[in-house]
Amino acid sequence: MASLTNDPLPTNAPPSFHLLAKPSGSTCNIDCTYCFFLSKDALYPNEKHRMSDATLETYIRQLLESHRAPSVTVAWQGGEPTLMKVEFFRRSIDLVEKYRRPGQKVEHTFQTNGILLDDEWCAFFKQHNFLVGLSVDGPRELHDTYRLDRSKQGTFDKVMHGWRQLRKHDVDFNILCTVNAANEKHGREVYRFFRDEMNAKWVQFIPIVERADADTIDIANLGWSEQPGRKRLLYTQSGNLVTKRSVGGEQYGRFLVDVFEEWVRHDVGEVYVQMFDVTLEAYFGRHVLCIHAPTCGLGPALEYNGDVYSCDHFVEPRYKLGNIHENHLVQLVASAEQRKFGNDKRDSLTAQCQGCEVRQLCNGGCPKDRFALSRDGEAGQNYLCAGLELFFKHTRPAMQTMARLLQQNRPPSDVMALTAAEDAKGGPYAPCPCLSGKKFRFCHGDHAPQSPFSRLDLSSDRAEQGLCQ
């Protein structure tokens, strides 16, 4: 069993990294049409995808040994990690206490579809201060387009039950929302649903980009779950076509702009949208999200059997680094293969990216999405480039204002009053800044249209949580 008992950390080892562990592999209790992770069970055929106690202990020990930074995050993902039952994660807590060094702070995160959340789960999360990422794609009609159970029925009601359990136990949660072909034109409605109806304070938007080639696109368009009578694909980051569920490249940026124009007027300092936070950090030269950092490689993935891959999005044979039962985790993260993987993000930028005026904010985006052609016909341009460029340029004035406010020791939320003053100068019938082509008053102004989507029954939410007086 790999250990650092007698061996020092590699000299090039990073002080910290953020590993996503998959204790149930790709196994899930629902069947989201766009979830290509479902296909990853083909990597381990005829195996029960469950992490053993031996692998759990090896993982926790090595993770804590690997970090020189004072804080370590134990992050659980899937598939669906609640399939492992609560007792598995109780053991993980005990192992953290067994192996953490004096003064070493350990934080716990957990990504779930919410279907199995109940009092036991949520009491456990609260007791150990977990941050829970809950997957929701917006109001019922949008969520249920692709997030289906194995009977091809929508999962919205079951997810909302899990959300109510999180609120009942006062568990910190953030929303993980994919941006896809169904919700890509409804940024404001999706955001308002999270803010006003789900009381979300942290939101992360994740673009759905499913790649395929001419030989696989028809099969890919049917989804990634195993079905009788048709070929099963192992999803890999290859091909220059995208499925019909994928978000449009420019439309992804328009979605973000739509959300931003709502947020910058009402919610700065109250609701935290990951993309907005990391963009503001980039104005100070800090890159806290791998997607828009100059290099990457500090976000490996761990499968249930101890196999380590370069990234959660690259769980495929050519990116397997090794196994923690054979090599220590930090040696895999510090390996030449992993460093090359991370540096290639910077070294493979197209000429268009290298000369782009928002390069320092974008840095070419995630390598998984670099399969388009640049304006000069060079391969390796990000499929989302038009949307990312639109977002970074559009938000630049407000971001620069917030950066100046911080430099003056003022809260960035002061940008809301400055934005309101600019709105007043333009008047209610000026074109809306969100680029929709509508008048401001009837878009992001005080006569914005009501959402066309169904609302939560908040009275039943209060009753279920015991909040009624």
PDB file of C-alpha atoms in Angstrom, residues 97-341:
ATOM      1  CA  GLU A  97     -10.155  12.569  12.436  1.00  0.00           C
ATOM      2  CA  LYS A  98      -7.731   9.659  12.533  1.00  0.00           C
ATOM      3  CA  TYR A  99      -5.334  11.029   9.918  1.00  0.00           C
ATOM      4  CA  ARG A 100      -5.543  14.795   9.902  1.00  0.00           C
ATOM      5  CA  ARG A 101      -2.548  16.637  11.286  1.00  0.00           C
ATOM      6  CA  PRO A 102      -2.843  19.063  14.223  1.00  0.00           C
ATOM      7  CA  GLY A 103      -4.163  22.356  12.868  1.00  0.00           C
ATOM      8  CA  GLN A 104      -5.190  20.859   9.542  1.00  0.00           C
ATOM      9  CA  LYS A 105      -8.671  22.126   8.640  1.00  0.00           C
ATOM     10  CA  VAL A 106     -10.864  19.752   6.661  1.00  0.00           C
ATOM     11  CA  GLU A 107     -13.962  20.843   4.748  1.00  0.00           C
ATOM     12  CA  HIS A 108     -16.530  18.507   3.264  1.00  0.00           C
ATOM     13  CA  THR A 109     -18.532  18.913   0.055  1.00  0.00           C
ATOM     14  CA  PHE A 110     -21.102  16.608  -1.512  1.00  0.00           C
ATOM     15  CA  GLN A 111     -22.758  16.774  -4.940  1.00  0.00           C
ATOM     16  CA  THR A 112     -26.151  15.073  -5.251  1.00  0.00           C
ATOM     17  CA  ASN A 113     -29.306  14.937  -7.324  1.00  0.00           C
ATOM     18  CA  GLY A 114     -31.207  15.165  -4.047  1.00  0.00           C
ATOM     19  CA  ILE A 115     -33.541  12.220  -4.676  1.00  0.00           C
ATOM     20  CA  LEU A 116     -32.551  10.212  -1.592  1.00  0.00           C
ATOM     21  CA  LEU A 117     -32.094  13.075   0.862  1.00  0.00           C
ATOM     22  CA  ASP A 118     -34.009  12.581   4.108  1.00  0.00           C
ATOM     23  CA  ASP A 119     -33.737  13.507   7.786  1.00  0.00           C
ATOM     24  CA  GLU A 120     -30.830  11.136   8.397  1.00  0.00           C
ATOM     25  CA  TRP A 121     -28.771  12.439   5.504  1.00  0.00           C
ATOM     26  CA  CYS A 122     -29.409  16.095   6.239  1.00  0.00           C
ATOM     27  CA  ALA A 123     -28.812  15.794   9.986  1.00  0.00           C
ATOM     28  CA  PHE A 124     -25.456  14.202   9.116  1.00  0.00           C
ATOM     29  CA  PHE A 125     -24.597  17.022   6.687  1.00  0.00           C
ATOM     30  CA  LYS A 126     -25.472  19.639   9.269  1.00  0.00           C
ATOM     31  CA  GLN A 127     -23.529  17.935  12.054  1.00  0.00           C
ATOM     32  CA  HIS A 128     -20.345  17.913   9.978  1.00  0.00           C
ATOM     33  CA  ASN A 129     -20.816  21.240   8.163  1.00  0.00           C
ATOM     34  CA  PHE A 130     -21.064  19.824   4.661  1.00  0.00           C
ATOM     35  CA  LEU A 131     -21.640  22.117   1.713  1.00  0.00           C
ATOM     36  CA  VAL A 132     -24.092  20.258  -0.502  1.00  0.00           C
ATOM     37  CA  GLY A 133     -24.284  20.891  -4.226  1.00  0.00           C
ATOM     38  CA  LEU A 134     -27.824  20.213  -5.433  1.00  0.00           C
ATOM     39  CA  SER A 135     -28.392  19.638  -9.157  1.00  0.00           C
ATOM     40  CA  VAL A 136     -31.386  21.639 -10.441  1.00  0.00           C
ATOM     41  CA  ASP A 137     -31.855  22.959 -13.970  1.00  0.00           C
ATOM     42  CA  GLY A 138     -34.512  25.575 -13.179  1.00  0.00           C
ATOM     43  CA  PRO A 139     -38.303  25.488 -12.867  1.00  0.00           C
ATOM     44  CA  ARG A 140     -40.157  22.221 -13.405  1.00  0.00           C
ATOM     45  CA  GLU A 141     -40.649  22.543 -17.165  1.00  0.00           C
ATOM     46  CA  LEU A 142     -36.934  23.167 -17.762  1.00  0.00           C
ATOM     47  CA  HIS A 143     -35.574  20.773 -15.141  1.00  0.00           C
ATOM     48  CA  ASP A 144     -37.722  17.880 -16.347  1.00  0.00           C
ATOM     49  CA  THR A 145     -36.631  18.230 -19.963  1.00  0.00           C
ATOM     50  CA  TYR A 146     -33.455  16.222 -19.441  1.00  0.00           C
ATOM     51  CA  ARG A 147     -33.277  15.269 -15.737  1.00  0.00           C
ATOM     52  CA  LEU A 148     -35.351  12.106 -15.888  1.00  0.00           C
ATOM     53  CA  ASP A 149     -35.625   8.930 -13.863  1.00  0.00           C
ATOM     54  CA  ARG A 150     -35.216   5.471 -15.373  1.00  0.00           C
ATOM     55  CA  SER A 151     -38.909   5.419 -16.289  1.00  0.00           C
ATOM     56  CA  LYS A 152     -38.316   8.594 -18.320  1.00  0.00           C
ATOM     57  CA  GLN A 153     -40.353  10.649 -15.871  1.00  0.00           C
ATOM     58  CA  GLY A 154     -39.284  14.060 -14.578  1.00  0.00           C
ATOM     59  CA  THR A 155     -37.472  14.221 -11.244  1.00  0.00           C
ATOM     60  CA  PHE A 156     -38.420  17.770 -10.216  1.00  0.00           C
ATOM     61  CA  ASP A 157     -40.800  16.868  -7.374  1.00  0.00           C
ATOM     62  CA  LYS A 158     -38.349  14.394  -5.848  1.00  0.00           C
ATOM     63  CA  VAL A 159     -35.514  16.915  -6.037  1.00  0.00           C
ATOM     64  CA  MET A 160     -37.658  19.589  -4.376  1.00  0.00           C
ATOM     65  CA  HIS A 161     -38.394  17.140  -1.554  1.00  0.00           C
ATOM     66  CA  GLY A 162     -34.648  16.774  -1.052  1.00  0.00           C
ATOM     67  CA  TRP A 163     -34.230  20.556  -1.133  1.00  0.00           C
ATOM     68  CA  ARG A 164     -36.887  20.926   1.571  1.00  0.00           C
ATOM     69  CA  GLN A 165     -34.963  18.469   3.728  1.00  0.00           C
ATOM     70  CA  LEU A 166     -31.791  20.534   3.323  1.00  0.00           C
ATOM     71  CA  ARG A 167     -33.657  23.671   4.387  1.00  0.00           C
ATOM     72  CA  LYS A 168     -35.359  21.913   7.277  1.00  0.00           C
ATOM     73  CA  HIS A 169     -31.953  21.015   8.715  1.00  0.00           C
ATOM     74  CA  ASP A 170     -30.357  24.357   7.769  1.00  0.00           C
ATOM     75  CA  VAL A 171     -27.722  22.689   5.589  1.00  0.00           C
ATOM     76  CA  ASP A 172     -25.574  24.989   3.468  1.00  0.00           C
ATOM     77  CA  PHE A 173     -26.266  24.242  -0.180  1.00  0.00           C
ATOM     78  CA  ASN A 174     -25.425  25.602  -3.576  1.00  0.00           C
ATOM     79  CA  ILE A 175     -27.258  25.079  -6.828  1.00  0.00           C
ATOM     80  CA  LEU A 176     -25.524  23.275  -9.683  1.00  0.00           C
ATOM     81  CA  CYS A 177     -27.415  24.214 -12.831  1.00  0.00           C
ATOM     82  CA  THR A 178     -26.513  23.000 -16.280  1.00  0.00           C
ATOM     83  CA  VAL A 179     -27.044  25.388 -19.183  1.00  0.00           C
ATOM     84  CA  ASN A 180     -28.452  23.386 -22.061  1.00  0.00           C
ATOM     85  CA  ALA A 181     -30.635  23.645 -25.149  1.00  0.00           C
ATOM     86  CA  ALA A 182     -33.813  23.693 -23.038  1.00  0.00           C
ATOM     87  CA  ASN A 183     -32.972  26.569 -20.661  1.00  0.00           C
ATOM     88  CA  GLU A 184     -30.360  28.529 -22.625  1.00  0.00           C
ATOM     89  CA  LYS A 185     -32.802  31.346 -23.489  1.00  0.00           C
ATOM     90  CA  HIS A 186     -34.201  31.644 -19.975  1.00  0.00           C
ATOM     91  CA  GLY A 187     -31.281  32.869 -17.868  1.00  0.00           C
ATOM     92  CA  ARG A 188     -33.214  35.439 -15.874  1.00  0.00           C
ATOM     93  CA  GLU A 189     -36.167  33.126 -15.223  1.00  0.00           C
ATOM     94  CA  VAL A 190     -33.849  30.332 -14.072  1.00  0.00           C
ATOM     95  CA  TYR A 191     -31.877  32.661 -11.803  1.00  0.00           C
ATOM     96  CA  ARG A 192     -34.978  34.219 -10.274  1.00  0.00           C
ATOM     97  CA  PHE A 193     -36.370  30.771  -9.586  1.00  0.00           C
ATOM     98  CA  PHE A 194     -33.255  29.862  -7.619  1.00  0.00           C
ATOM     99  CA  ARG A 195     -33.142  33.189  -5.788  1.00  0.00           C
ATOM    100  CA  ASP A 196     -36.808  33.852  -5.094  1.00  0.00           C
ATOM    101  CA  GLU A 197     -38.305  30.391  -4.757  1.00  0.00           C
ATOM    102  CA  MET A 198     -35.433  28.175  -3.618  1.00  0.00           C
ATOM    103  CA  ASN A 199     -33.727  30.838  -1.470  1.00  0.00           C
ATOM    104  CA  ALA A 200     -30.392  29.898  -2.995  1.00  0.00           C
ATOM    105  CA  LYS A 201     -27.363  31.994  -2.046  1.00  0.00           C
ATOM    106  CA  TRP A 202     -24.749  30.155  -4.132  1.00  0.00           C
ATOM    107  CA  VAL A 203     -25.281  29.236  -7.777  1.00  0.00           C
ATOM    108  CA  GLN A 204     -23.006  27.565 -10.319  1.00  0.00           C
ATOM    109  CA  PHE A 205     -23.839  27.413 -14.020  1.00  0.00           C
ATOM    110  CA  ILE A 206     -22.327  24.521 -16.004  1.00  0.00           C
ATOM    111  CA  PRO A 207     -22.529  24.511 -19.822  1.00  0.00           C
ATOM    112  CA  ILE A 208     -23.603  21.236 -21.383  1.00  0.00           C
ATOM    113  CA  VAL A 209     -21.290  20.476 -24.289  1.00  0.00           C
ATOM    114  CA  GLU A 210     -21.557  16.850 -25.465  1.00  0.00           C
ATOM    115  CA  ARG A 211     -19.082  16.014 -28.198  1.00  0.00           C
ATOM    116  CA  ALA A 212     -19.505  13.472 -30.968  1.00  0.00           C
ATOM    117  CA  ASP A 213     -18.324  12.810 -34.509  1.00  0.00           C
ATOM    118  CA  ALA A 214     -20.117  11.897 -37.710  1.00  0.00           C
ATOM    119  CA  ASP A 215     -20.116   8.193 -36.788  1.00  0.00           C
ATOM    120  CA  THR A 216     -21.504   8.659 -33.269  1.00  0.00           C
ATOM    121  CA  ILE A 217     -23.722  11.745 -33.360  1.00  0.00           C
ATOM    122  CA  ASP A 218     -26.972   9.856 -34.046  1.00  0.00           C
ATOM    123  CA  ILE A 219     -26.371   7.496 -31.137  1.00  0.00           C
ATOM    124  CA  ALA A 220     -25.182  10.330 -28.897  1.00  0.00           C
ATOM    125  CA  ASN A 221     -28.352  12.296 -29.570  1.00  0.00           C
ATOM    126  CA  LEU A 222     -30.344   9.434 -28.027  1.00  0.00           C
ATOM    127  CA  GLY A 223     -28.531   9.800 -24.688  1.00  0.00           C
ATOM    128  CA  TRP A 224     -25.869   7.917 -22.743  1.00  0.00           C
ATOM    129  CA  SER A 225     -27.758   5.328 -20.732  1.00  0.00           C
ATOM    130  CA  GLU A 226     -27.678   1.662 -21.661  1.00  0.00           C
ATOM    131  CA  GLN A 227     -30.647   0.621 -23.763  1.00  0.00           C
ATOM    132  CA  PRO A 228     -31.493  -2.714 -25.403  1.00  0.00           C
ATOM    133  CA  GLY A 229     -31.000  -2.985 -29.130  1.00  0.00           C
ATOM    134  CA  ARG A 230     -28.454  -0.241 -29.688  1.00  0.00           C
ATOM    135  CA  LYS A 231     -24.724   0.278 -29.386  1.00  0.00           C
ATOM    136  CA  ARG A 232     -23.442   1.615 -26.075  1.00  0.00           C
ATOM    137  CA  LEU A 233     -20.868   4.410 -26.404  1.00  0.00           C
ATOM    138  CA  LEU A 234     -18.063   5.218 -23.998  1.00  0.00           C
ATOM    139  CA  TYR A 235     -18.014   8.995 -23.981  1.00  0.00           C
ATOM    140  CA  THR A 236     -14.612  10.516 -24.656  1.00  0.00           C
ATOM    141  CA  GLN A 237     -13.499  14.064 -25.332  1.00  0.00           C
ATOM    142  CA  SER A 238     -13.324  13.647 -29.080  1.00  0.00           C
ATOM    143  CA  GLY A 239     -15.235  14.792 -32.144  1.00  0.00           C
ATOM    144  CA  ASN A 240     -16.131  18.273 -33.381  1.00  0.00           C
ATOM    145  CA  LEU A 241     -19.925  17.906 -33.410  1.00  0.00           C
ATOM    146  CA  VAL A 242     -22.267  18.463 -30.476  1.00  0.00           C
ATOM    147  CA  THR A 243     -25.552  16.841 -29.491  1.00  0.00           C
ATOM    148  CA  LYS A 244     -28.879  18.583 -29.831  1.00  0.00           C
ATOM    149  CA  ARG A 245     -28.961  19.014 -26.042  1.00  0.00           C
ATOM    150  CA  SER A 246     -25.770  21.082 -25.968  1.00  0.00           C
ATOM    151  CA  VAL A 247     -25.898  24.798 -25.268  1.00  0.00           C
ATOM    152  CA  GLY A 248     -25.125  27.080 -28.215  1.00  0.00           C
ATOM    153  CA  GLY A 249     -21.685  28.656 -28.037  1.00  0.00           C
ATOM    154  CA  GLU A 250     -22.824  32.282 -28.209  1.00  0.00           C
ATOM    155  CA  GLN A 251     -26.064  31.533 -26.385  1.00  0.00           C
ATOM    156  CA  TYR A 252     -24.114  30.444 -23.310  1.00  0.00           C
ATOM    157  CA  GLY A 253     -22.725  33.974 -23.062  1.00  0.00           C
ATOM    158  CA  ARG A 254     -26.164  35.501 -23.600  1.00  0.00           C
ATOM    159  CA  PHE A 255     -27.514  33.329 -20.788  1.00  0.00           C
ATOM    160  CA  LEU A 256     -24.788  34.583 -18.429  1.00  0.00           C
ATOM    161  CA  VAL A 257     -25.363  38.206 -19.477  1.00  0.00           C
ATOM    162  CA  ASP A 258     -29.091  37.846 -18.828  1.00  0.00           C
ATOM    163  CA  VAL A 259     -28.361  36.598 -15.312  1.00  0.00           C
ATOM    164  CA  PHE A 260     -25.664  39.203 -14.733  1.00  0.00           C
ATOM    165  CA  GLU A 261     -27.940  42.140 -15.562  1.00  0.00           C
ATOM    166  CA  GLU A 262     -30.386  40.924 -12.916  1.00  0.00           C
ATOM    167  CA  TRP A 263     -27.668  40.205 -10.351  1.00  0.00           C
ATOM    168  CA  VAL A 264     -25.762  43.482 -10.751  1.00  0.00           C
ATOM    169  CA  ARG A 265     -28.949  45.467 -10.006  1.00  0.00           C
ATOM    170  CA  HIS A 266     -30.254  43.499  -7.040  1.00  0.00           C
ATOM    171  CA  ASP A 267     -28.023  40.808  -5.544  1.00  0.00           C
ATOM    172  CA  VAL A 268     -24.337  41.758  -5.325  1.00  0.00           C
ATOM    173  CA  GLY A 269     -23.135  40.630  -1.900  1.00  0.00           C
ATOM    174  CA  GLU A 270     -26.297  38.601  -1.326  1.00  0.00           C
ATOM    175  CA  VAL A 271     -26.230  35.903  -3.992  1.00  0.00           C
ATOM    176  CA  TYR A 272     -22.933  34.430  -5.148  1.00  0.00           C
ATOM    177  CA  VAL A 273     -22.718  33.242  -8.736  1.00  0.00           C
ATOM    178  CA  GLN A 274     -19.500  31.329  -9.306  1.00  0.00           C
ATOM    179  CA  MET A 275     -18.774  32.734 -12.766  1.00  0.00           C
ATOM    180  CA  PHE A 276     -19.167  36.311 -11.536  1.00  0.00           C
ATOM    181  CA  ASP A 277     -17.024  35.744  -8.449  1.00  0.00           C
ATOM    182  CA  VAL A 278     -14.136  34.162 -10.343  1.00  0.00           C
ATOM    183  CA  THR A 279     -14.254  36.860 -13.009  1.00  0.00           C
ATOM    184  CA  LEU A 280     -13.897  39.579 -10.384  1.00  0.00           C
ATOM    185  CA  GLU A 281     -10.994  37.671  -8.813  1.00  0.00           C
ATOM    186  CA  ALA A 282      -9.292  37.575 -12.218  1.00  0.00           C
ATOM    187  CA  TYR A 283      -9.193  41.386 -12.254  1.00  0.00           C
ATOM    188  CA  PHE A 284      -6.752  41.067  -9.354  1.00  0.00           C
ATOM    189  CA  GLY A 285      -4.716  38.389 -11.107  1.00  0.00           C
ATOM    190  CA  ARG A 286      -6.170  35.559  -9.042  1.00  0.00           C
ATOM    191  CA  HIS A 287      -7.513  32.528 -10.891  1.00  0.00           C
ATOM    192  CA  VAL A 288      -9.521  30.399  -8.489  1.00  0.00           C
ATOM    193  CA  LEU A 289     -11.331  28.225 -11.049  1.00  0.00           C
ATOM    194  CA  CYS A 290      -9.399  25.834 -13.255  1.00  0.00           C
ATOM    195  CA  ILE A 291     -11.579  26.533 -16.303  1.00  0.00           C
ATOM    196  CA  HIS A 292     -10.326  30.110 -16.637  1.00  0.00           C
ATOM    197  CA  ALA A 293      -6.887  29.763 -15.059  1.00  0.00           C
ATOM    198  CA  PRO A 294      -3.804  29.876 -17.322  1.00  0.00           C
ATOM    199  CA  THR A 295      -3.028  26.232 -16.502  1.00  0.00           C
ATOM    200  CA  CYS A 296      -4.916  23.414 -14.813  1.00  0.00           C
ATOM    201  CA  GLY A 297      -4.145  19.926 -13.538  1.00  0.00           C
ATOM    202  CA  LEU A 298      -5.080  20.450  -9.881  1.00  0.00           C
ATOM    203  CA  GLY A 299      -8.533  18.889 -10.189  1.00  0.00           C
ATOM    204  CA  PRO A 300      -8.001  15.133 -10.553  1.00  0.00           C
ATOM    205  CA  ALA A 301     -10.747  12.544 -10.213  1.00  0.00           C
ATOM    206  CA  LEU A 302     -10.719   9.370  -8.123  1.00  0.00           C
ATOM    207  CA  GLU A 303     -12.783   6.350  -9.132  1.00  0.00           C
ATOM    208  CA  TYR A 304     -14.283   3.914  -6.622  1.00  0.00           C
ATOM    209  CA  ASN A 305     -11.407   1.414  -7.036  1.00  0.00           C
ATOM    210  CA  GLY A 306      -8.608   3.921  -6.465  1.00  0.00           C
ATOM    211  CA  ASP A 307      -7.878   4.772 -10.096  1.00  0.00           C
ATOM    212  CA  VAL A 308      -6.882   8.419 -10.543  1.00  0.00           C
ATOM    213  CA  TYR A 309      -7.575  10.415 -13.714  1.00  0.00           C
ATOM    214  CA  SER A 310      -6.250  13.799 -14.796  1.00  0.00           C
ATOM    215  CA  CYS A 311      -9.646  15.505 -14.518  1.00  0.00           C
ATOM    216  CA  ASP A 312     -13.289  14.749 -13.846  1.00  0.00           C
ATOM    217  CA  HIS A 313     -13.991  15.525 -17.519  1.00  0.00           C
ATOM    218  CA  PHE A 314     -11.238  13.234 -18.756  1.00  0.00           C
ATOM    219  CA  VAL A 315     -12.103   9.929 -17.115  1.00  0.00           C
ATOM    220  CA  GLU A 316     -10.970   7.811 -20.044  1.00  0.00           C
ATOM    221  CA  PRO A 317      -8.078   5.386 -20.538  1.00  0.00           C
ATOM    222  CA  ARG A 318      -5.510   7.770 -22.018  1.00  0.00           C
ATOM    223  CA  TYR A 319      -5.790  10.109 -19.006  1.00  0.00           C
ATOM    224  CA  LYS A 320      -5.474   7.499 -16.274  1.00  0.00           C
ATOM    225  CA  LEU A 321      -2.539   8.428 -14.013  1.00  0.00           C
ATOM    226  CA  GLY A 322      -2.448   5.306 -11.845  1.00  0.00           C
ATOM    227  CA  ASN A 323      -3.986   3.812  -8.725  1.00  0.00           C
ATOM    228  CA  ILE A 324      -3.566   4.922  -5.113  1.00  0.00           C
ATOM    229  CA  HIS A 325      -2.983   1.313  -4.002  1.00  0.00           C
ATOM    230  CA  GLU A 326       0.143   1.271  -6.171  1.00  0.00           C
ATOM    231  CA  ASN A 327       1.345   4.889  -6.131  1.00  0.00           C
ATOM    232  CA  HIS A 328       0.747   7.607  -3.590  1.00  0.00           C
ATOM    233  CA  LEU A 329      -1.846  10.181  -4.610  1.00  0.00           C
ATOM    234  CA  VAL A 330       0.562  13.109  -4.401  1.00  0.00           C
ATOM    235  CA  GLN A 331       3.023  11.325  -6.669  1.00  0.00           C
ATOM    236  CA  LEU A 332       0.301  10.944  -9.278  1.00  0.00           C
ATOM    237  CA  VAL A 333      -0.764  14.577  -9.001  1.00  0.00           C
ATOM    238  CA  ALA A 334       2.867  15.721  -9.251  1.00  0.00           C
ATOM    239  CA  SER A 335       3.717  13.343 -12.103  1.00  0.00           C
ATOM    240  CA  ALA A 336       5.168  14.535 -15.387  1.00  0.00           C
ATOM    241  CA  GLU A 337       2.042  13.325 -17.174  1.00  0.00           C
ATOM    242  CA  GLN A 338      -0.230  15.433 -14.996  1.00  0.00           C
ATOM    243  CA  ARG A 339       1.969  18.503 -15.200  1.00  0.00           C
ATOM    244  CA  LYS A 340       1.953  18.231 -18.993  1.00  0.00           C
ATOM    245  CA  PHE A 341      -1.821  17.872 -18.939  1.00  0.00           C
TER     246      PHE A 341
END
